[in-house]
Amino acid sequence: MQIQHLLFSQGFGTRRICAGLVEQGLVEVEGQLLTDPTQSVVAQGLRYRVQGVQWLYQERAYLMLNKPAGYECSHRPGAWPSVYTLLPAPLRQRGAGAVPGVQALGRLDQDTTGLLLLSDDGRFIHRMTSPRHHVPKVYELQLRDPPTSQQVSRLLAGVTIEAGSDPVRAAACSAAGAQALQLTLTEGKYHQVKRMLAAVGNPVERLHRSRIGALELPADLAPGQWRWLQPAELDALR
Ligand code: URA
């Protein structure tokens, strides 16, 4: 693949800009400065630098972000900054679809923290977010009051959060501290956790997602930080 095409595929701008980056001596491949935008490179496993920043070629992007509070999971946020502003520009610009760049796999509320996955692989996004696949998501809840065993039983048995629709239930639910619960959902209706807890009369005060399927939010990923998924993590999710 020509280096200019590789840069374009990885989100470094228009074809013209990508050619310009090479011509201006801003692109290094395996320690060597390139000057010819048509220079062929082997994309798979390629390590390269653009303006001094190291990148690894990724045919598709799969990442995790530790979402901080105060960010919206939307490309067109209303009142809060977008989570996408926490990612470097090439990740926001990859691909050439109607909505370019990586997309969050589902949404977390503005005030919810924790594990958010993002990708530009449409099939992967569909599979992970489809209600048919029941990918379990684990939430850590701080509640207004200590949870009672009756509330836990109701959450497991199913509660109605929308008049006229079927009850929704937690796949797992257990106390995790004086005013804390750990709750697992295999579906993702709008504000589902908060509405379920409101339905049992114990509102959520803080909500954090700690796990999606086999993937746990790593303790060393600080709020606001992102990283690529390791191949083994991706396999485990799939
Ligand atoms: N359920 C909610 O109520 N909010 C979230 O952000 C995620 C799940």
PDB file of N, CA and C in Angstrom, residues 68-146:
ATOM      1  N   PRO A  68     -15.164   9.602  31.696  1.00  0.00           N
ATOM      2  CA  PRO A  68     -15.351  10.404  32.895  1.00  0.00           C
ATOM      3  C   PRO A  68     -16.776  10.969  32.936  1.00  0.00           C
ATOM      4  N   ALA A  69     -17.196  11.435  34.092  1.00  0.00           N
ATOM      5  CA  ALA A  69     -18.483  12.138  34.184  1.00  0.00           C
ATOM      6  C   ALA A  69     -18.350  13.460  33.439  1.00  0.00           C
ATOM      7  N   GLY A  70     -19.497  13.965  32.953  1.00  0.00           N
ATOM      8  CA  GLY A  70     -19.492  15.285  32.325  1.00  0.00           C
ATOM      9  C   GLY A  70     -19.228  15.248  30.836  1.00  0.00           C
ATOM     10  N   TYR A  71     -19.378  14.081  30.214  1.00  0.00           N
ATOM     11  CA  TYR A  71     -19.210  13.950  28.758  1.00  0.00           C
ATOM     12  C   TYR A  71     -20.401  13.211  28.173  1.00  0.00           C
ATOM     13  N   GLU A  72     -20.842  13.631  27.002  1.00  0.00           N
ATOM     14  CA  GLU A  72     -21.945  12.957  26.310  1.00  0.00           C
ATOM     15  C   GLU A  72     -21.406  12.006  25.254  1.00  0.00           C
ATOM     16  N   CYS A  73     -22.091  10.860  25.109  1.00  0.00           N
ATOM     17  CA  CYS A  73     -21.696   9.884  24.076  1.00  0.00           C
ATOM     18  C   CYS A  73     -22.384  10.232  22.767  1.00  0.00           C
ATOM     19  N   SER A  74     -22.098  11.385  22.243  1.00  0.00           N
ATOM     20  CA  SER A  74     -22.767  11.825  21.023  1.00  0.00           C
ATOM     21  C   SER A  74     -21.783  12.648  20.196  1.00  0.00           C
ATOM     22  N   HIS A  75     -21.936  12.542  18.861  1.00  0.00           N
ATOM     23  CA  HIS A  75     -21.114  13.387  17.986  1.00  0.00           C
ATOM     24  C   HIS A  75     -21.624  14.817  17.987  1.00  0.00           C
ATOM     25  N   ARG A  76     -22.906  14.971  18.352  1.00  0.00           N
ATOM     26  CA  ARG A  76     -23.482  16.327  18.399  1.00  0.00           C
ATOM     27  C   ARG A  76     -24.045  16.556  19.786  1.00  0.00           C
ATOM     28  N   PRO A  77     -23.174  16.772  20.757  1.00  0.00           N
ATOM     29  CA  PRO A  77     -23.652  16.872  22.134  1.00  0.00           C
ATOM     30  C   PRO A  77     -24.475  18.137  22.354  1.00  0.00           C
ATOM     31  N   GLY A  78     -25.312  18.089  23.406  1.00  0.00           N
ATOM     32  CA  GLY A  78     -26.133  19.245  23.718  1.00  0.00           C
ATOM     33  C   GLY A  78     -25.424  20.137  24.721  1.00  0.00           C
ATOM     34  N   ALA A  79     -25.418  19.699  25.975  1.00  0.00           N
ATOM     35  CA  ALA A  79     -24.957  20.575  27.049  1.00  0.00           C
ATOM     36  C   ALA A  79     -23.532  20.281  27.515  1.00  0.00           C
ATOM     37  N   TRP A  80     -22.984  19.110  27.131  1.00  0.00           N
ATOM     38  CA  TRP A  80     -21.689  18.703  27.672  1.00  0.00           C
ATOM     39  C   TRP A  80     -20.747  18.390  26.509  1.00  0.00           C
ATOM     40  N   PRO A  81     -19.434  18.381  26.772  1.00  0.00           N
ATOM     41  CA  PRO A  81     -18.538  18.005  25.672  1.00  0.00           C
ATOM     42  C   PRO A  81     -18.750  16.552  25.251  1.00  0.00           C
ATOM     43  N   SER A  82     -18.348  16.247  24.034  1.00  0.00           N
ATOM     44  CA  SER A  82     -18.511  14.898  23.493  1.00  0.00           C
ATOM     45  C   SER A  82     -17.356  13.994  23.954  1.00  0.00           C
ATOM     46  N   VAL A  83     -17.654  12.719  24.210  1.00  0.00           N
ATOM     47  CA  VAL A  83     -16.571  11.774  24.551  1.00  0.00           C
ATOM     48  C   VAL A  83     -15.559  11.688  23.416  1.00  0.00           C
ATOM     49  N   TYR A  84     -16.028  11.978  22.185  1.00  0.00           N
ATOM     50  CA  TYR A  84     -15.120  11.841  21.043  1.00  0.00           C
ATOM     51  C   TYR A  84     -13.988  12.877  21.099  1.00  0.00           C
ATOM     52  N   THR A  85     -14.194  13.957  21.871  1.00  0.00           N
ATOM     53  CA  THR A  85     -13.108  14.947  21.995  1.00  0.00           C
ATOM     54  C   THR A  85     -11.962  14.394  22.844  1.00  0.00           C
ATOM     55  N   LEU A  86     -12.192  13.252  23.514  1.00  0.00           N
ATOM     56  CA  LEU A  86     -11.129  12.648  24.326  1.00  0.00           C
ATOM     57  C   LEU A  86     -10.187  11.783  23.474  1.00  0.00           C
ATOM     58  N   LEU A  87     -10.532  11.637  22.194  1.00  0.00           N
ATOM     59  CA  LEU A  87      -9.726  10.790  21.304  1.00  0.00           C
ATOM     60  C   LEU A  87      -8.905  11.654  20.358  1.00  0.00           C
ATOM     61  N   PRO A  88      -7.731  11.164  19.935  1.00  0.00           N
ATOM     62  CA  PRO A  88      -6.953  11.927  18.955  1.00  0.00           C
ATOM     63  C   PRO A  88      -7.700  12.041  17.620  1.00  0.00           C
ATOM     64  N   ALA A  89      -7.434  13.117  16.890  1.00  0.00           N
ATOM     65  CA  ALA A  89      -8.172  13.414  15.648  1.00  0.00           C
ATOM     66  C   ALA A  89      -8.202  12.232  14.669  1.00  0.00           C
ATOM     67  N   PRO A  90      -7.092  11.510  14.414  1.00  0.00           N
ATOM     68  CA  PRO A  90      -7.185  10.422  13.425  1.00  0.00           C
ATOM     69  C   PRO A  90      -8.250   9.377  13.783  1.00  0.00           C
ATOM     70  N   LEU A  91      -8.457   9.124  15.052  1.00  0.00           N
ATOM     71  CA  LEU A  91      -9.486   8.139  15.429  1.00  0.00           C
ATOM     72  C   LEU A  91     -10.880   8.685  15.165  1.00  0.00           C
ATOM     73  N   ARG A  92     -11.020   9.986  15.227  1.00  0.00           N
ATOM     74  CA  ARG A  92     -12.335  10.597  14.955  1.00  0.00           C
ATOM     75  C   ARG A  92     -12.584  10.711  13.460  1.00  0.00           C
ATOM     76  N   GLN A  93     -11.521  10.630  12.668  1.00  0.00           N
ATOM     77  CA  GLN A  93     -11.658  10.901  11.222  1.00  0.00           C
ATOM     78  C   GLN A  93     -11.539   9.653  10.360  1.00  0.00           C
ATOM     79  N   ARG A  94     -11.192   8.491  10.992  1.00  0.00           N
ATOM     80  CA  ARG A  94     -10.991   7.278  10.181  1.00  0.00           C
ATOM     81  C   ARG A  94     -12.220   6.966   9.346  1.00  0.00           C
ATOM     82  N   GLY A  95     -12.003   6.285   8.230  1.00  0.00           N
ATOM     83  CA  GLY A  95     -13.126   5.825   7.414  1.00  0.00           C
ATOM     84  C   GLY A  95     -13.727   6.966   6.637  1.00  0.00           C
ATOM     85  N   ALA A  96     -14.636   6.612   5.748  1.00  0.00           N
ATOM     86  CA  ALA A  96     -15.192   7.659   4.890  1.00  0.00           C
ATOM     87  C   ALA A  96     -16.708   7.578   4.831  1.00  0.00           C
ATOM     88  N   GLY A  97     -17.314   6.963   5.855  1.00  0.00           N
ATOM     89  CA  GLY A  97     -18.772   6.816   5.860  1.00  0.00           C
ATOM     90  C   GLY A  97     -19.467   8.142   6.115  1.00  0.00           C
ATOM     91  N   ALA A  98     -20.796   8.078   6.209  1.00  0.00           N
ATOM     92  CA  ALA A  98     -21.576   9.291   6.456  1.00  0.00           C
ATOM     93  C   ALA A  98     -21.169   9.894   7.797  1.00  0.00           C
ATOM     94  N   VAL A  99     -20.967   9.025   8.801  1.00  0.00           N
ATOM     95  CA  VAL A  99     -20.455   9.485  10.100  1.00  0.00           C
ATOM     96  C   VAL A  99     -19.075   8.865  10.248  1.00  0.00           C
ATOM     97  N   PRO A 100     -18.023   9.605   9.917  1.00  0.00           N
ATOM     98  CA  PRO A 100     -16.698   8.992   9.942  1.00  0.00           C
ATOM     99  C   PRO A 100     -16.192   8.791  11.361  1.00  0.00           C
ATOM    100  N   GLY A 101     -15.140   8.002  11.463  1.00  0.00           N
ATOM    101  CA  GLY A 101     -14.485   7.812  12.752  1.00  0.00           C
ATOM    102  C   GLY A 101     -15.068   6.668  13.546  1.00  0.00           C
ATOM    103  N   VAL A 102     -14.491   6.455  14.717  1.00  0.00           N
ATOM    104  CA  VAL A 102     -14.983   5.383  15.576  1.00  0.00           C
ATOM    105  C   VAL A 102     -16.306   5.813  16.221  1.00  0.00           C
ATOM    106  N   GLN A 103     -17.122   4.801  16.512  1.00  0.00           N
ATOM    107  CA  GLN A 103     -18.418   5.047  17.157  1.00  0.00           C
ATOM    108  C   GLN A 103     -18.466   4.303  18.481  1.00  0.00           C
ATOM    109  N   ALA A 104     -19.117   4.904  19.461  1.00  0.00           N
ATOM    110  CA  ALA A 104     -19.301   4.211  20.748  1.00  0.00           C
ATOM    111  C   ALA A 104     -20.284   3.062  20.549  1.00  0.00           C
ATOM    112  N   LEU A 105     -20.019   1.960  21.258  1.00  0.00           N
ATOM    113  CA  LEU A 105     -20.939   0.809  21.213  1.00  0.00           C
ATOM    114  C   LEU A 105     -21.997   1.055  22.280  1.00  0.00           C
ATOM    115  N   GLY A 106     -23.057   1.713  21.912  1.00  0.00           N
ATOM    116  CA  GLY A 106     -24.081   2.097  22.887  1.00  0.00           C
ATOM    117  C   GLY A 106     -23.647   3.365  23.596  1.00  0.00           C
ATOM    118  N   ARG A 107     -24.536   3.843  24.465  1.00  0.00           N
ATOM    119  CA  ARG A 107     -24.257   5.122  25.121  1.00  0.00           C
ATOM    120  C   ARG A 107     -24.262   4.985  26.630  1.00  0.00           C
ATOM    121  N   LEU A 108     -23.459   5.795  27.272  1.00  0.00           N
ATOM    122  CA  LEU A 108     -23.562   5.972  28.724  1.00  0.00           C
ATOM    123  C   LEU A 108     -24.077   7.388  28.946  1.00  0.00           C
ATOM    124  N   ASP A 109     -24.835   7.568  30.026  1.00  0.00           N
ATOM    125  CA  ASP A 109     -25.338   8.908  30.332  1.00  0.00           C
ATOM    126  C   ASP A 109     -24.173   9.858  30.623  1.00  0.00           C
ATOM    127  N   GLN A 110     -24.474  11.123  30.515  1.00  0.00           N
ATOM    128  CA  GLN A 110     -23.467  12.155  30.792  1.00  0.00           C
ATOM    129  C   GLN A 110     -22.779  11.929  32.136  1.00  0.00           C
ATOM    130  N   ASP A 111     -23.545  11.565  33.160  1.00  0.00           N
ATOM    131  CA  ASP A 111     -22.971  11.449  34.505  1.00  0.00           C
ATOM    132  C   ASP A 111     -22.514  10.023  34.838  1.00  0.00           C
ATOM    133  N   THR A 112     -22.636   9.091  33.911  1.00  0.00           N
ATOM    134  CA  THR A 112     -22.161   7.725  34.139  1.00  0.00           C
ATOM    135  C   THR A 112     -20.680   7.640  33.766  1.00  0.00           C
ATOM    136  N   THR A 113     -19.913   6.905  34.556  1.00  0.00           N
ATOM    137  CA  THR A 113     -18.480   6.743  34.300  1.00  0.00           C
ATOM    138  C   THR A 113     -18.193   5.297  33.885  1.00  0.00           C
ATOM    139  N   GLY A 114     -16.978   5.067  33.410  1.00  0.00           N
ATOM    140  CA  GLY A 114     -16.504   3.695  33.225  1.00  0.00           C
ATOM    141  C   GLY A 114     -16.326   3.248  31.793  1.00  0.00           C
ATOM    142  N   LEU A 115     -16.433   1.928  31.608  1.00  0.00           N
ATOM    143  CA  LEU A 115     -15.990   1.277  30.375  1.00  0.00           C
ATOM    144  C   LEU A 115     -16.901   1.581  29.187  1.00  0.00           C
ATOM    145  N   LEU A 116     -16.288   2.159  28.155  1.00  0.00           N
ATOM    146  CA  LEU A 116     -16.987   2.424  26.902  1.00  0.00           C
ATOM    147  C   LEU A 116     -16.111   1.856  25.788  1.00  0.00           C
ATOM    148  N   LEU A 117     -16.725   1.048  24.912  1.00  0.00           N
ATOM    149  CA  LEU A 117     -15.984   0.512  23.769  1.00  0.00           C
ATOM    150  C   LEU A 117     -16.312   1.343  22.541  1.00  0.00           C
ATOM    151  N   LEU A 118     -15.333   1.489  21.668  1.00  0.00           N
ATOM    152  CA  LEU A 118     -15.535   2.243  20.423  1.00  0.00           C
ATOM    153  C   LEU A 118     -14.885   1.482  19.284  1.00  0.00           C
ATOM    154  N   SER A 119     -15.472   1.598  18.113  1.00  0.00           N
ATOM    155  CA  SER A 119     -14.919   0.902  16.954  1.00  0.00           C
ATOM    156  C   SER A 119     -15.407   1.564  15.671  1.00  0.00           C
ATOM    157  N   ASP A 120     -14.720   1.232  14.569  1.00  0.00           N
ATOM    158  CA  ASP A 120     -15.217   1.638  13.249  1.00  0.00           C
ATOM    159  C   ASP A 120     -15.623   0.407  12.442  1.00  0.00           C
ATOM    160  N   ASP A 121     -15.772  -0.731  13.121  1.00  0.00           N
ATOM    161  CA  ASP A 121     -16.167  -1.977  12.471  1.00  0.00           C
ATOM    162  C   ASP A 121     -17.675  -2.164  12.681  1.00  0.00           C
ATOM    163  N   GLY A 122     -18.423  -1.858  11.613  1.00  0.00           N
ATOM    164  CA  GLY A 122     -19.883  -1.859  11.716  1.00  0.00           C
ATOM    165  C   GLY A 122     -20.452  -3.191  12.178  1.00  0.00           C
ATOM    166  N   ARG A 123     -19.869  -4.297  11.684  1.00  0.00           N
ATOM    167  CA  ARG A 123     -20.412  -5.617  12.073  1.00  0.00           C
ATOM    168  C   ARG A 123     -20.173  -5.893  13.539  1.00  0.00           C
ATOM    169  N   PHE A 124     -18.992  -5.509  14.020  1.00  0.00           N
ATOM    170  CA  PHE A 124     -18.667  -5.694  15.427  1.00  0.00           C
ATOM    171  C   PHE A 124     -19.610  -4.842  16.295  1.00  0.00           C
ATOM    172  N   ILE A 125     -19.827  -3.598  15.891  1.00  0.00           N
ATOM    173  CA  ILE A 125     -20.714  -2.716  16.656  1.00  0.00           C
ATOM    174  C   ILE A 125     -22.114  -3.329  16.706  1.00  0.00           C
ATOM    175  N   HIS A 126     -22.559  -3.809  15.560  1.00  0.00           N
ATOM    176  CA  HIS A 126     -23.903  -4.373  15.511  1.00  0.00           C
ATOM    177  C   HIS A 126     -24.012  -5.595  16.428  1.00  0.00           C
ATOM    178  N   ARG A 127     -22.998  -6.460  16.333  1.00  0.00           N
ATOM    179  CA  ARG A 127     -23.048  -7.701  17.113  1.00  0.00           C
ATOM    180  C   ARG A 127     -23.052  -7.396  18.619  1.00  0.00           C
ATOM    181  N   MET A 128     -22.205  -6.449  19.017  1.00  0.00           N
ATOM    182  CA  MET A 128     -22.053  -6.160  20.448  1.00  0.00           C
ATOM    183  C   MET A 128     -23.248  -5.395  21.017  1.00  0.00           C
ATOM    184  N   THR A 129     -23.974  -4.707  20.146  1.00  0.00           N
ATOM    185  CA  THR A 129     -25.070  -3.882  20.670  1.00  0.00           C
ATOM    186  C   THR A 129     -26.440  -4.486  20.365  1.00  0.00           C
ATOM    187  N   SER A 130     -26.464  -5.534  19.554  1.00  0.00           N
ATOM    188  CA  SER A 130     -27.755  -6.109  19.188  1.00  0.00           C
ATOM    189  C   SER A 130     -28.415  -6.759  20.407  1.00  0.00           C
ATOM    190  N   PRO A 131     -29.697  -6.472  20.641  1.00  0.00           N
ATOM    191  CA  PRO A 131     -30.384  -7.073  21.793  1.00  0.00           C
ATOM    192  C   PRO A 131     -30.414  -8.603  21.686  1.00  0.00           C
ATOM    193  N   ARG A 132     -30.246  -9.127  20.455  1.00  0.00           N
ATOM    194  CA  ARG A 132     -30.297 -10.583  20.289  1.00  0.00           C
ATOM    195  C   ARG A 132     -29.089 -11.275  20.899  1.00  0.00           C
ATOM    196  N   HIS A 133     -27.996 -10.554  21.056  1.00  0.00           N
ATOM    197  CA  HIS A 133     -26.774 -11.214  21.520  1.00  0.00           C
ATOM    198  C   HIS A 133     -26.571 -11.173  23.027  1.00  0.00           C
ATOM    199  N   HIS A 134     -27.349 -10.386  23.730  1.00  0.00           N
ATOM    200  CA  HIS A 134     -27.351 -10.402  25.205  1.00  0.00           C
ATOM    201  C   HIS A 134     -25.956 -10.286  25.820  1.00  0.00           C
ATOM    202  N   VAL A 135     -25.147  -9.362  25.331  1.00  0.00           N
ATOM    203  CA  VAL A 135     -23.819  -9.200  25.937  1.00  0.00           C
ATOM    204  C   VAL A 135     -24.000  -8.610  27.341  1.00  0.00           C
ATOM    205  N   PRO A 136     -23.504  -9.297  28.386  1.00  0.00           N
ATOM    206  CA  PRO A 136     -23.732  -8.783  29.733  1.00  0.00           C
ATOM    207  C   PRO A 136     -22.880  -7.543  30.043  1.00  0.00           C
ATOM    208  N   LYS A 137     -23.502  -6.592  30.715  1.00  0.00           N
ATOM    209  CA  LYS A 137     -22.783  -5.378  31.115  1.00  0.00           C
ATOM    210  C   LYS A 137     -22.948  -5.226  32.622  1.00  0.00           C
ATOM    211  N   VAL A 138     -21.828  -5.009  33.299  1.00  0.00           N
ATOM    212  CA  VAL A 138     -21.858  -4.953  34.761  1.00  0.00           C
ATOM    213  C   VAL A 138     -21.730  -3.504  35.218  1.00  0.00           C
ATOM    214  N   TYR A 139     -22.639  -3.096  36.093  1.00  0.00           N
ATOM    215  CA  TYR A 139     -22.667  -1.722  36.607  1.00  0.00           C
ATOM    216  C   TYR A 139     -22.471  -1.726  38.116  1.00  0.00           C
ATOM    217  N   GLU A 140     -21.736  -0.714  38.587  1.00  0.00           N
ATOM    218  CA  GLU A 140     -21.552  -0.504  40.033  1.00  0.00           C
ATOM    219  C   GLU A 140     -22.396   0.717  40.389  1.00  0.00           C
ATOM    220  N   LEU A 141     -23.312   0.529  41.352  1.00  0.00           N
ATOM    221  CA  LEU A 141     -24.274   1.593  41.668  1.00  0.00           C
ATOM    222  C   LEU A 141     -24.073   2.088  43.094  1.00  0.00           C
ATOM    223  N   GLN A 142     -24.058   3.392  43.259  1.00  0.00           N
ATOM    224  CA  GLN A 142     -24.168   3.997  44.589  1.00  0.00           C
ATOM    225  C   GLN A 142     -25.601   4.484  44.697  1.00  0.00           C
ATOM    226  N   LEU A 143     -26.281   4.065  45.761  1.00  0.00           N
ATOM    227  CA  LEU A 143     -27.708   4.352  45.881  1.00  0.00           C
ATOM    228  C   LEU A 143     -27.986   5.370  46.977  1.00  0.00           C
ATOM    229  N   ARG A 144     -29.180   5.906  46.949  1.00  0.00           N
ATOM    230  CA  ARG A 144     -29.562   6.879  47.979  1.00  0.00           C
ATOM    231  C   ARG A 144     -29.648   6.202  49.346  1.00  0.00           C
ATOM    232  N   ASP A 145     -30.190   4.985  49.347  1.00  0.00           N
ATOM    233  CA  ASP A 145     -30.398   4.256  50.608  1.00  0.00           C
ATOM    234  C   ASP A 145     -29.749   2.875  50.525  1.00  0.00           C
ATOM    235  N   PRO A 146     -29.482   2.251  51.663  1.00  0.00           N
ATOM    236  CA  PRO A 146     -28.979   0.869  51.604  1.00  0.00           C
ATOM    237  C   PRO A 146     -29.999  -0.015  50.881  1.00  0.00           C
TER     238      PRO A 146
END
